[in-house]
Coordinates of C-alpha atoms in Angstrom, one line a residue:
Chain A
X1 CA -9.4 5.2 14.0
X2 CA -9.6 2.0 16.5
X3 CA -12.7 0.0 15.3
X4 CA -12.0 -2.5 18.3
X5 CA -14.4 -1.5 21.1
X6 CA -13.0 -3.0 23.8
X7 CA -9.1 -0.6 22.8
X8 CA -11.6 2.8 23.1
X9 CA -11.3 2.7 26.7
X10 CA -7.9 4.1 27.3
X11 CA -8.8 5.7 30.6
X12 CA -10.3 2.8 32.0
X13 CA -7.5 0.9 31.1
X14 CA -4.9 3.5 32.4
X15 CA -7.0 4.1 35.9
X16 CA -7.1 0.9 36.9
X17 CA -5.4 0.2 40.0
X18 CA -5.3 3.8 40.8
X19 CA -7.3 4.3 44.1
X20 CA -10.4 7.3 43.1
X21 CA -9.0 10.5 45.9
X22 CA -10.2 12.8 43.0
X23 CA -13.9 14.1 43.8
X24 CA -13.6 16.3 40.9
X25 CA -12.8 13.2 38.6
X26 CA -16.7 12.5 38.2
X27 CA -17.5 15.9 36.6
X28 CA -14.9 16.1 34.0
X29 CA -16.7 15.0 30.6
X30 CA -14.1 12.8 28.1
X31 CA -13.8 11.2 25.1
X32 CA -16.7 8.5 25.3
X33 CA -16.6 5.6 23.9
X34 CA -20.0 4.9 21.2
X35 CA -23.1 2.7 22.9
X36 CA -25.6 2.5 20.5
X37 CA -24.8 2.7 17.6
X38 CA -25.9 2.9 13.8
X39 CA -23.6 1.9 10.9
X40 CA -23.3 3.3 7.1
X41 CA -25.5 5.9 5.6
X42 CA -24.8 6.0 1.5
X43 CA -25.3 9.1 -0.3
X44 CA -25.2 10.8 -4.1
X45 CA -26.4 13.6 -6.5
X46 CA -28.4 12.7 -9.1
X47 CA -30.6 14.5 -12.2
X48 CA -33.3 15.9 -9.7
X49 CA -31.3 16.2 -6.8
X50 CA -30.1 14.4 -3.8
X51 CA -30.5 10.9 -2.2
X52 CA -29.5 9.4 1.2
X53 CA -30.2 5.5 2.3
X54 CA -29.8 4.2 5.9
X55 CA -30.1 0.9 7.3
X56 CA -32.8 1.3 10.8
X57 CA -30.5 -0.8 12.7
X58 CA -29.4 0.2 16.5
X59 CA -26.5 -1.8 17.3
X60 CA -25.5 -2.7 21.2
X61 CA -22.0 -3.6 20.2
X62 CA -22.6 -6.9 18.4
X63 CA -26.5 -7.2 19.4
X64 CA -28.5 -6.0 16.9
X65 CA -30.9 -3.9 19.6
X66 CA -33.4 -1.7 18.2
X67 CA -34.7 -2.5 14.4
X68 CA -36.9 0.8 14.2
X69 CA -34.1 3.9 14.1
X70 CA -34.9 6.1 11.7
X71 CA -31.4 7.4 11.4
X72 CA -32.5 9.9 8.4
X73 CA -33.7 12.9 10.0
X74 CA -35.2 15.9 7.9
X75 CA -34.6 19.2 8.7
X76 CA -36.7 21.9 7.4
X77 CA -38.1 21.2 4.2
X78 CA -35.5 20.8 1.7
X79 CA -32.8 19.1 4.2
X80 CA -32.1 15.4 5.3
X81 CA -29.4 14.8 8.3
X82 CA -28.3 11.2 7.8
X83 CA -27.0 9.5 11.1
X84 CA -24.2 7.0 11.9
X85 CA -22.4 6.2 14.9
X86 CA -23.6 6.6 18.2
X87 CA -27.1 7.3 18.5
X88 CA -27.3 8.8 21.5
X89 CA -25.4 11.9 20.5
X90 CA -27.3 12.0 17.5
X91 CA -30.7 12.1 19.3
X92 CA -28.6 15.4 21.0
X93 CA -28.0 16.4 17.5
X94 CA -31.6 16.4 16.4
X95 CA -32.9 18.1 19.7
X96 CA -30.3 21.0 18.6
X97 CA -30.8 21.3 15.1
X98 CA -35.0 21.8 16.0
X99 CA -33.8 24.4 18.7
X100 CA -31.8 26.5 16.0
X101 CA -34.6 25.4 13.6
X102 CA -36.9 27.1 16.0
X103 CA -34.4 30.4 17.4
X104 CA -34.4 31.1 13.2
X105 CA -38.4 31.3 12.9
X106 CA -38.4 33.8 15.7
X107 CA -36.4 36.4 13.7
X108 CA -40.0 36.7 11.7
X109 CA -37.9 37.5 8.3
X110 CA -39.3 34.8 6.5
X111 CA -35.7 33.6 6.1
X112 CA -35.6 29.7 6.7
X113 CA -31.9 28.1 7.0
X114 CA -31.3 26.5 4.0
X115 CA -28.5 23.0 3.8
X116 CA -25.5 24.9 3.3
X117 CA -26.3 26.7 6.7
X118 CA -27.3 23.7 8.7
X119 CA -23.9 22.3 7.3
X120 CA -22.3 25.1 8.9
X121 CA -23.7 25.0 11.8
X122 CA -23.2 21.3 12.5
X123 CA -19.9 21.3 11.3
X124 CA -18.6 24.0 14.1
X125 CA -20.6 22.4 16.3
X126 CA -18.7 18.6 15.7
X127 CA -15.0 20.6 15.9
X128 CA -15.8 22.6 18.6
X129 CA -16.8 19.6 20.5
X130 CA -13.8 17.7 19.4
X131 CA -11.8 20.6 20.6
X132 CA -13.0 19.9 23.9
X133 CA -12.1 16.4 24.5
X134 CA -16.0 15.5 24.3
X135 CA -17.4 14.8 20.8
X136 CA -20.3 13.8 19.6
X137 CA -19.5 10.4 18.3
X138 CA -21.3 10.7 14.6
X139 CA -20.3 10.9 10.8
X140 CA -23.3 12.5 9.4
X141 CA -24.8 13.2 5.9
X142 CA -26.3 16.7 4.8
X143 CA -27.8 16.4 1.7
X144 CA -30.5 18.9 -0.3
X145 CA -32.3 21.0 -2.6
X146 CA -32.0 24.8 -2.4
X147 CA -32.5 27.2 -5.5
X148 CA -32.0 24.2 -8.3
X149 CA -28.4 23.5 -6.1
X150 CA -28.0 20.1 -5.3
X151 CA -26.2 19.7 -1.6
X152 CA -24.3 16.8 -0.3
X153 CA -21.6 17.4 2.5
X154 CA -20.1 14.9 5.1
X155 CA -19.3 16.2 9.1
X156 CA -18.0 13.5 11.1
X157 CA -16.7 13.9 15.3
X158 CA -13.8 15.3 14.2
X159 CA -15.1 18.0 12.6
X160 CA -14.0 17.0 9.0
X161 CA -16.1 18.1 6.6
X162 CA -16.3 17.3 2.7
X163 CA -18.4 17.8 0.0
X164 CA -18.6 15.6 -3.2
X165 CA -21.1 14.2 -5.2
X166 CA -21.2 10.5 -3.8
X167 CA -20.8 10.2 0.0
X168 CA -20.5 7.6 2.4
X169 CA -20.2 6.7 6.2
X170 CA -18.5 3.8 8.1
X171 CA -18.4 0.9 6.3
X172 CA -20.1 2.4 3.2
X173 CA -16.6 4.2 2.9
X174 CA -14.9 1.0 1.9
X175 CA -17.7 -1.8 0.4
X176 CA -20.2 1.6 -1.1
X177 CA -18.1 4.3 -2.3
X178 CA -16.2 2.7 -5.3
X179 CA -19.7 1.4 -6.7
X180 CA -20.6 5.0 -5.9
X181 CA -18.3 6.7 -7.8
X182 CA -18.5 4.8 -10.8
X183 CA -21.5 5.1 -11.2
X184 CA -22.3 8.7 -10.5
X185 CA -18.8 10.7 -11.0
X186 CA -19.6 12.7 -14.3
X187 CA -23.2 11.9 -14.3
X188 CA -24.6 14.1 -11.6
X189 CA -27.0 15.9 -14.4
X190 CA -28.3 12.8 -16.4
X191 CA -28.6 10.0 -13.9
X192 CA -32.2 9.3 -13.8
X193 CA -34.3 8.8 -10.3
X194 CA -34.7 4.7 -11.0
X195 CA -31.3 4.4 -12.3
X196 CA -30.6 6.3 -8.3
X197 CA -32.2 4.0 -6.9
X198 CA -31.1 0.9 -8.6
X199 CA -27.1 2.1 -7.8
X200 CA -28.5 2.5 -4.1
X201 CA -30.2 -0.8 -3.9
X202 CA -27.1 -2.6 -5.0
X203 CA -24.9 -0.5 -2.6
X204 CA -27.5 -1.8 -0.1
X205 CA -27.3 -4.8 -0.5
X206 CA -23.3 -5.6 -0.6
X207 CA -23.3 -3.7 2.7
X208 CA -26.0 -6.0 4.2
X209 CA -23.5 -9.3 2.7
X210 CA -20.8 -7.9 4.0
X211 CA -21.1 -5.2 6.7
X212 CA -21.1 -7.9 10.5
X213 CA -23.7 -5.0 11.8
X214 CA -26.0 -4.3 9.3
X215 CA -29.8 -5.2 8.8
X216 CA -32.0 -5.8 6.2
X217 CA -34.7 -3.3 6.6
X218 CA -33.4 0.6 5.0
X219 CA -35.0 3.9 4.6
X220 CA -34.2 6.0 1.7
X221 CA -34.8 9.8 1.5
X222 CA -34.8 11.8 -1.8
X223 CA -34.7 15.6 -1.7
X224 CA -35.7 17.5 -5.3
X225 CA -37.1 20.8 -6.0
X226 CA -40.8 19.4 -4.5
X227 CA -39.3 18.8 -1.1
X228 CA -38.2 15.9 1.0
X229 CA -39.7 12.5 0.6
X230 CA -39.0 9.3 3.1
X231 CA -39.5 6.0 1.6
X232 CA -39.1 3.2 3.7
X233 CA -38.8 0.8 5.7
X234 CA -38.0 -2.0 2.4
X235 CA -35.4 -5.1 2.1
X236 CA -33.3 -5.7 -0.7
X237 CA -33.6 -9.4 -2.6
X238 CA -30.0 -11.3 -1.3
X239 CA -28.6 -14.4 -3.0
X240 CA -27.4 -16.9 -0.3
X241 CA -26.7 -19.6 -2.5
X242 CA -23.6 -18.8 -4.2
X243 CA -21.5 -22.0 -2.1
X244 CA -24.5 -24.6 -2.7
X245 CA -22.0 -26.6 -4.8
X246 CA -19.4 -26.2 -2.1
X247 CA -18.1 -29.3 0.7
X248 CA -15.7 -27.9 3.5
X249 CA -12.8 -25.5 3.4
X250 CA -9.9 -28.0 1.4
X251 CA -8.8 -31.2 0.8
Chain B
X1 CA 22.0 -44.3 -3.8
X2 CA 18.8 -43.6 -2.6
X3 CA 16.9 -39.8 -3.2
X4 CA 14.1 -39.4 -0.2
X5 CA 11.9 -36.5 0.5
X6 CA 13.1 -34.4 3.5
X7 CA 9.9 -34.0 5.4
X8 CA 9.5 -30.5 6.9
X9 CA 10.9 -29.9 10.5
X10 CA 8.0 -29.6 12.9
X11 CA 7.5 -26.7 15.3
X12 CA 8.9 -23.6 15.1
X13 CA 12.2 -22.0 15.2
X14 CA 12.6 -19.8 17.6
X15 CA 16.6 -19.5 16.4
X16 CA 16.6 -15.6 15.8
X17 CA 14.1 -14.5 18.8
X18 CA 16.7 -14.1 21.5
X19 CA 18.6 -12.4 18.6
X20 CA 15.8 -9.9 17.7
X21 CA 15.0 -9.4 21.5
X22 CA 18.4 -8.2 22.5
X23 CA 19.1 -5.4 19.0
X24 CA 15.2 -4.5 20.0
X25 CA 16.5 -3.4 23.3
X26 CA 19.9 -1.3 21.9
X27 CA 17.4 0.5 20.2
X28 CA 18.0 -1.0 16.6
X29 CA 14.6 -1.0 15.4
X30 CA 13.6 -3.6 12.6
X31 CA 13.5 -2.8 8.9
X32 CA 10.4 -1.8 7.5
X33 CA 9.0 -5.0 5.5
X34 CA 7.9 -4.3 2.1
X35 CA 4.3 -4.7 2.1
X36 CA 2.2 -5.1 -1.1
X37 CA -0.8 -3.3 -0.1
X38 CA -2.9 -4.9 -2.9
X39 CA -5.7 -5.8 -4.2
X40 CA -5.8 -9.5 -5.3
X41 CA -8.7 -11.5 -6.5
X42 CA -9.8 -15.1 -8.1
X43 CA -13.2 -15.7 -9.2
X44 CA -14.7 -19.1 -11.1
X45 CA -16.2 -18.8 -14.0
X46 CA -17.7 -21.6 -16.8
X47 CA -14.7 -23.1 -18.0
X48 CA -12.1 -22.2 -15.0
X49 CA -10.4 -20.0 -12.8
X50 CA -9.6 -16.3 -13.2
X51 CA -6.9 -14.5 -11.3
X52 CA -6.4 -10.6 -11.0
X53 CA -4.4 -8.6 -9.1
X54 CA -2.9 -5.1 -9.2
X55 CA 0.9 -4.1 -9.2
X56 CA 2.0 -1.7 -6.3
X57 CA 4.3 -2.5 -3.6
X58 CA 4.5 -0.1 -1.2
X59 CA 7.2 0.5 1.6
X60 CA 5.4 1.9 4.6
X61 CA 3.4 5.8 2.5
X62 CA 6.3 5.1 -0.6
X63 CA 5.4 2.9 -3.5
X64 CA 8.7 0.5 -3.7
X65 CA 7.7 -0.8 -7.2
X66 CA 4.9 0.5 -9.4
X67 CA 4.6 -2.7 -11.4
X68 CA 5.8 -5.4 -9.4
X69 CA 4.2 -9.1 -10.3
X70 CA 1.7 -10.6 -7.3
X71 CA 0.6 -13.3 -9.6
X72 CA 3.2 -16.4 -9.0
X73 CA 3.2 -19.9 -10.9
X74 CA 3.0 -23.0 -9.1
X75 CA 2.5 -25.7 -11.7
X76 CA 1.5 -25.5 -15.1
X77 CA -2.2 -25.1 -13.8
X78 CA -1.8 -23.5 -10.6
X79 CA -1.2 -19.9 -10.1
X80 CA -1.2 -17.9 -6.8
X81 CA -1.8 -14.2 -6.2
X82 CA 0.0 -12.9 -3.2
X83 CA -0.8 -10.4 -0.6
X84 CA 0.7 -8.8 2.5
X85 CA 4.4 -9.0 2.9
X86 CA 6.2 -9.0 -0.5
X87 CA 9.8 -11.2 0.5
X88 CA 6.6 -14.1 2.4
X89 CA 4.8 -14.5 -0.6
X90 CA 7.4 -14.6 -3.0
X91 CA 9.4 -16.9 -1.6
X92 CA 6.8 -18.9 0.1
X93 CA 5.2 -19.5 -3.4
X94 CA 8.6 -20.2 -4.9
X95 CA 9.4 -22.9 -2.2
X96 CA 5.8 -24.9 -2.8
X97 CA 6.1 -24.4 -6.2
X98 CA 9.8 -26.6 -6.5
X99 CA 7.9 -28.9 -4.0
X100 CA 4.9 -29.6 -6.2
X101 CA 7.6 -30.2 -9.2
X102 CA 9.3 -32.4 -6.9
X103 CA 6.1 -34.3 -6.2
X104 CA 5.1 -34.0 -10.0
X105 CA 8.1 -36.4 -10.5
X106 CA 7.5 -38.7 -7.9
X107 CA 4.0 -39.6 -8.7
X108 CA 4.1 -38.8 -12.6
X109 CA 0.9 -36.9 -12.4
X110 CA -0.2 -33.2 -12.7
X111 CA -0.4 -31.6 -9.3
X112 CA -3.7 -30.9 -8.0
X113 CA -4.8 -27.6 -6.1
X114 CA -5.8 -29.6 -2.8
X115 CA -1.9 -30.5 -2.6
X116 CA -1.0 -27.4 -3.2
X117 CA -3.4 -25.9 -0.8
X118 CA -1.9 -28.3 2.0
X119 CA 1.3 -27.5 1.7
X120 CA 0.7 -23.6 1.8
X121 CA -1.4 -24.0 5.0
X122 CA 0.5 -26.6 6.9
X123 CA 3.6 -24.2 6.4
X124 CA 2.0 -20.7 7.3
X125 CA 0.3 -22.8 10.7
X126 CA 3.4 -24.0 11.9
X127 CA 5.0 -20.4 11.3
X128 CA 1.9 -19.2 13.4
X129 CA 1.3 -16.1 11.4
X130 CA 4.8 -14.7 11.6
X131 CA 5.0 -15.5 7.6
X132 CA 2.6 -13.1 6.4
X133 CA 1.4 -14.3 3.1
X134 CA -2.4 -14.1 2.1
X135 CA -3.0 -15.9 -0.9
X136 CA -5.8 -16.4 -3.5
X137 CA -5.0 -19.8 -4.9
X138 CA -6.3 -21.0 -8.0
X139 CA -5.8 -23.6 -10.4
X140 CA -7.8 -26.0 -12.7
X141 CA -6.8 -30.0 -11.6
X142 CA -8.6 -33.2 -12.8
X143 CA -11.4 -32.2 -10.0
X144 CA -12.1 -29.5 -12.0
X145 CA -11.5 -25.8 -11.8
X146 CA -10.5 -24.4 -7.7
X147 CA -10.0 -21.4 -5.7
X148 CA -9.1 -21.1 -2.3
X149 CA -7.9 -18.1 -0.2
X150 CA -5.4 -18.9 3.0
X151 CA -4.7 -16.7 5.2
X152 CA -1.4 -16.0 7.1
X153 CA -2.4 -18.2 10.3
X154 CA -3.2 -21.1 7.9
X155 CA -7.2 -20.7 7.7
X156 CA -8.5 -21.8 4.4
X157 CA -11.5 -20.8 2.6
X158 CA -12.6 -22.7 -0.2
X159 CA -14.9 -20.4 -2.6
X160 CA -16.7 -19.5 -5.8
X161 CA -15.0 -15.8 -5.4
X162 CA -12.6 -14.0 -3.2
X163 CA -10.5 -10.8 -2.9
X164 CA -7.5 -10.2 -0.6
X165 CA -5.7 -7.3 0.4
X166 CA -6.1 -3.7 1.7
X167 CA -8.3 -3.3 -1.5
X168 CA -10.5 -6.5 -0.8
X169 CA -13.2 -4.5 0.1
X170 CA -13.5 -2.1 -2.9
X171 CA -13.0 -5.3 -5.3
X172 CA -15.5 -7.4 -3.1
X173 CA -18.2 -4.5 -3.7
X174 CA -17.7 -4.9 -7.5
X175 CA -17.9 -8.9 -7.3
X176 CA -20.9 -8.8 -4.9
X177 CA -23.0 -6.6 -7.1
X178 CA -22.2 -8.2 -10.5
X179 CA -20.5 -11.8 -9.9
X180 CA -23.3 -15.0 -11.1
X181 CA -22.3 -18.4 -11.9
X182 CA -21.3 -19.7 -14.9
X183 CA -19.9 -16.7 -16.4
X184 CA -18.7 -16.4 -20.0
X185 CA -14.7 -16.2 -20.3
X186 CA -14.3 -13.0 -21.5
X187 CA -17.2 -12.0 -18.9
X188 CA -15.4 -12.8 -15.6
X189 CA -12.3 -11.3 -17.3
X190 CA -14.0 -8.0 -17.7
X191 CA -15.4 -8.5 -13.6
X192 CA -11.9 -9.5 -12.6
X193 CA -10.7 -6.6 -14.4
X194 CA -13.0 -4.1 -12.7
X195 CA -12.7 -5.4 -9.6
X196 CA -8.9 -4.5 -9.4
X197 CA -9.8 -1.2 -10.9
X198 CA -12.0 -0.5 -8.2
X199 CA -9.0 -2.0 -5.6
X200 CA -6.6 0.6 -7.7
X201 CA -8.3 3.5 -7.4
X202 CA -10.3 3.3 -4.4
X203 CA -7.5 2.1 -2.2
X204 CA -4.1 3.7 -1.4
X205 CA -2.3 0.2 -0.9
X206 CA -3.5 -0.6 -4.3
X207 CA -2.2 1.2 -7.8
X208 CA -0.9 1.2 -11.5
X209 CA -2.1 -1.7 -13.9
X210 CA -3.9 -4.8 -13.7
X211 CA -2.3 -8.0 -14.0
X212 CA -5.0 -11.0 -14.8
X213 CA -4.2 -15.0 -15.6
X214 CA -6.8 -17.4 -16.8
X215 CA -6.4 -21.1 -16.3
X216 CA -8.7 -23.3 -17.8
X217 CA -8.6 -27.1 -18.6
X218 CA -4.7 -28.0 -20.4
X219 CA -4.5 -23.8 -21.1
X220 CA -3.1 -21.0 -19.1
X221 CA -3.2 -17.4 -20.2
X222 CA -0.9 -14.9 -18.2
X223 CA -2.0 -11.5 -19.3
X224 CA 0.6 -9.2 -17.6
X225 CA -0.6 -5.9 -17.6
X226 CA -4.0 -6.5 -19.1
X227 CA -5.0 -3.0 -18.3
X228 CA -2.8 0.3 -17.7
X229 CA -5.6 2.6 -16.2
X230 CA -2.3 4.8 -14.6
X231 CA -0.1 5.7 -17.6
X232 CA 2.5 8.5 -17.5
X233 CA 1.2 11.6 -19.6
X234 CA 3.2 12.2 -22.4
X235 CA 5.7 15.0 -21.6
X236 CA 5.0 18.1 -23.8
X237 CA 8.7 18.6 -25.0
X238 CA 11.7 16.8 -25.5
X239 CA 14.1 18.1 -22.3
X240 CA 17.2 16.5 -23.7
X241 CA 20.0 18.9 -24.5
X242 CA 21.6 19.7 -27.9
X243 CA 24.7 18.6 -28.2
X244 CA 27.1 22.1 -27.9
X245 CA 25.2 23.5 -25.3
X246 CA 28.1 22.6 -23.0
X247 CA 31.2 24.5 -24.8
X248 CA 34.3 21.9 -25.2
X249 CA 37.3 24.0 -23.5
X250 CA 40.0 21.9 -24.0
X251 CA 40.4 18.2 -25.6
X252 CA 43.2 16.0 -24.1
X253 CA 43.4 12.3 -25.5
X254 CA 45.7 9.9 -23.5
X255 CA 46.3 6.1 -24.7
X256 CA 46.0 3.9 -21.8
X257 CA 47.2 0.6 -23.1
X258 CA 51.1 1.0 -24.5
X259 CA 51.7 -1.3 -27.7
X260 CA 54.7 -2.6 -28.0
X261 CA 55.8 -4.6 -31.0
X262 CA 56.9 -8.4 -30.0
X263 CA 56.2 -10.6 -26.9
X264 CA 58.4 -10.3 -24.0
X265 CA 58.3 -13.1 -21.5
X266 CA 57.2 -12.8 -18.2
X267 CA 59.6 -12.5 -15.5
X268 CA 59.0 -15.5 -13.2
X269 CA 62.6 -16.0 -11.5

């Protein structure tokens, strides 16, 4: 995938110079290009159940806009939707998840969707979308707690979906995920909910060093057998002073 | 007779453009460069410099060589790692490593990183990127212990860490989260060696052992192949076959070289 902006444009830069005749050009929906936009969520399984972190940073390209966005979103009571990517769509996302949220309570059969069936739904919903020509520009995070089974899947606009134990989103993917794995891969049962958060914080904090749009001001969710709790918004401690010693760039 | 160091020609040559144009345009497309993927990294610790890097070279999705050396000397207390295209840095490294020996002999002193690092830079800027070699340089000089990192379009960073490569992501998580100063030999060892684990098996560019060289002041360690996290399993069974498997049909033993008894003299009328 093009992480350049300015290349997402393709139609833009293919139209130009053609004169608009087509009146029907307007209503055809296409591949967008993402506005607003939120970076990494980081996820993993640990002895309880299930944590997600999330900077609440709303990027306008390289302007860091809107330092408020809660981009972890609980569904029901046992579910957390983690958001990255553009947040419009996922504001869309939310308003449909309540609907179906909603639709389900009607039925009256004391049945309440549990993850794995939000996770369904949301991942037909991202492919059928992509199938279309018009996604919704997200890679999201479903993680919970449903009858002592911990659940942690990924959905992105291309309707890929994954499970695994350790998870992570946009930048995350590359700075996150090898602390991630280490860390938790084989200790899913026995990792302990400070030794969670410690493995978190530090995942935190390299993406705030080196992710160019990320913020120091995170939300972290954890989902066990009691329900979902939102913690937030904290800062990490950073260390800026590694160079002090340092003149210039060479001789 | 008088010896005098060429300086380098300035600009660059454009000899093979017109060249590379015109077999672009019959269709011949160029060879695929061997790329080393990589994950390379350099970190100081209390007494000196410590390289790492990992051993893949891939060929577009194929690995080329599974333990191929990104590590190169350039004095006795300067080593290099090298990242991106495999023929750049290797012979880019070998070319300002006989010009520092060269230079060792003309002043009579040990070379210094700085020289080293000016050399590297001023070459790769006047090649404007087309020489893709990003290197972690490190070395320990009468300054002291050094790293820099220079990138292919002759940017320099001078630093207390650094990691290059596809996997410089995965190793800079590791270095971010545990790297301090003044670390204990054996300590930034173990972070180096993690770090390229984390490049290895995180990354797809990056793969089989770890390479790591320590230089410290008037010692050098080249550990070559410090750690094989990626070793063959053992096969089960021994596949060879007995001999007689194959039945022998018929023998037929012919002497190729006739012996006869005496010299005879070559005919040269």
């Amino acid at each position: 995938m093009d992480h350049f902006p300015l290349n997402w444009d393709k139609l833009g830069q293919e139209n130009r110079g053609k004169p608009k005749n087509d009146i029907f050009a307007d209503a055809i929906t296409r591949t967008q290009r993402p506005i607003v936009t939120g970076t990494s969520v980081i996820a993993l399984k640990y002895k309880d159940g299930v944590m997600l972190a999330a900077d609440m940073l709303a990027s306008y390209g390289s302007l860091a806009r809107f330092t408020d966005v809660k981009r972890l979103y609980p569904v029901g009571d046992f579910t957390v939707l983690g958001a990255s990517g553009d947040i419009s769509d996922f504001q869309y996302t939310k308003h449909l998840l309540d609907t179906v949220m909603v639709e389900e309570y009607y039925t009256n059969d004391g049945h309440v969707l549990r993850t794995q069936n939000i996770y369904e739904y949301l991942s037909r919903v991202m492919y059928n979308r992509r199938s279309q020509f018009n996604p919704l520009w997200n890679a999201y995070i479903v993680g919970g707690y449903n009858n002592d089974e911990k659940f942690l899947g990924y959905v992105d606009l291309l309707g890929t979906t994954y499970q695994s134990s350790t998870i992570a989103t946009g930048f995350g993917a590359y700075l996150a995920q090898p602390i991630l794995r280490k860390a938790v891969e084989g200790k899913e049962d026995t990792l302990t909910e400070a030794e969670a958060v410690e493995i978190l914080d530090s995942c935190l904090r390299v993406l705030y060093y080196r992710d160019a749009r990320s913020f120091n001001k995170f939300q972290r969710a954890k989902i066990t057998a009691e329900g979902v709790e939102i913690t937030g918004p904290y800062k990490v401690e950073s260390q800026w002073g590694f160079a002090e010693g340092i003149r210039g760039y060479g001789p | 007779m008088t010896t005098r160091l060429e300086q380098p020609k300035g600009g660059f040559n454009f000899d093979n453009y017109q060249r590379n144009v015109f077999l672009e345009q019959k269709g011949i497309t160029l060879p695929k460069m061997t790329k080393t993927g990589t994950t390379i990294v350099g970190l100081i610790y209390k007494d000196g410099v410590c390289l790492g890097a990992d051993t893949r070279a891939t060929a577009g999705p194929i690995v080329a060589d599974k333990n191929c050396e990104k590590i190169h000397y350039l004095a006795p207390n300067i080593h290099c790692c090298g990242a991106g295209t495999a023929a750049d840095t290797e012979y880019t490294t070998a070319l300002i490593s006989s010009q520092l020996e060269l230079h060792r002999l003309t002043t009579g002193r040990k070379s210094r990183v700085a020289t080293a690092l000016i050399m590297l830079k001023q070459m790769l800027f006047r090649y404007q990127g087309h020489i893709g070699a990003a290197l972690v340089l490190g070395g320990y000089d009468i300054n002291g212990p050094c790293l820099y990192t220079i990138h292919p379009h002759g940017s320099t960073d001078k630093l207390p860490y650094v990691t290059m490569g596809s996997g410089s992501l995965a190793a800079m998580s590791v270095f971010e989260s545990r790297w301090r100063k003044d670390l204990e030999r054996q300590e930034a060892i173990d972070l180096v060696k993690d770090a390229i684990e984390s490049g290895i098996f995180n990354d797809l560019g990056s793969g089989s052992n770890v390479d790591v060289t320590v230089i410290e002041k008037d010692k050098v360690d080249v550990y070559r192949n410090y750690a094989k996290p990626n070793e063959r399993g053992q096969k089960e069974q021994s596949y060879k076959f007995n001999r007689g498997t194959t039945a022998i049909l018929k023998e037929s033993i012919k002497d190729l070289v006739i012996i006869t008894e005496g010299i005879e003299e070559m005919d040269i009328s």
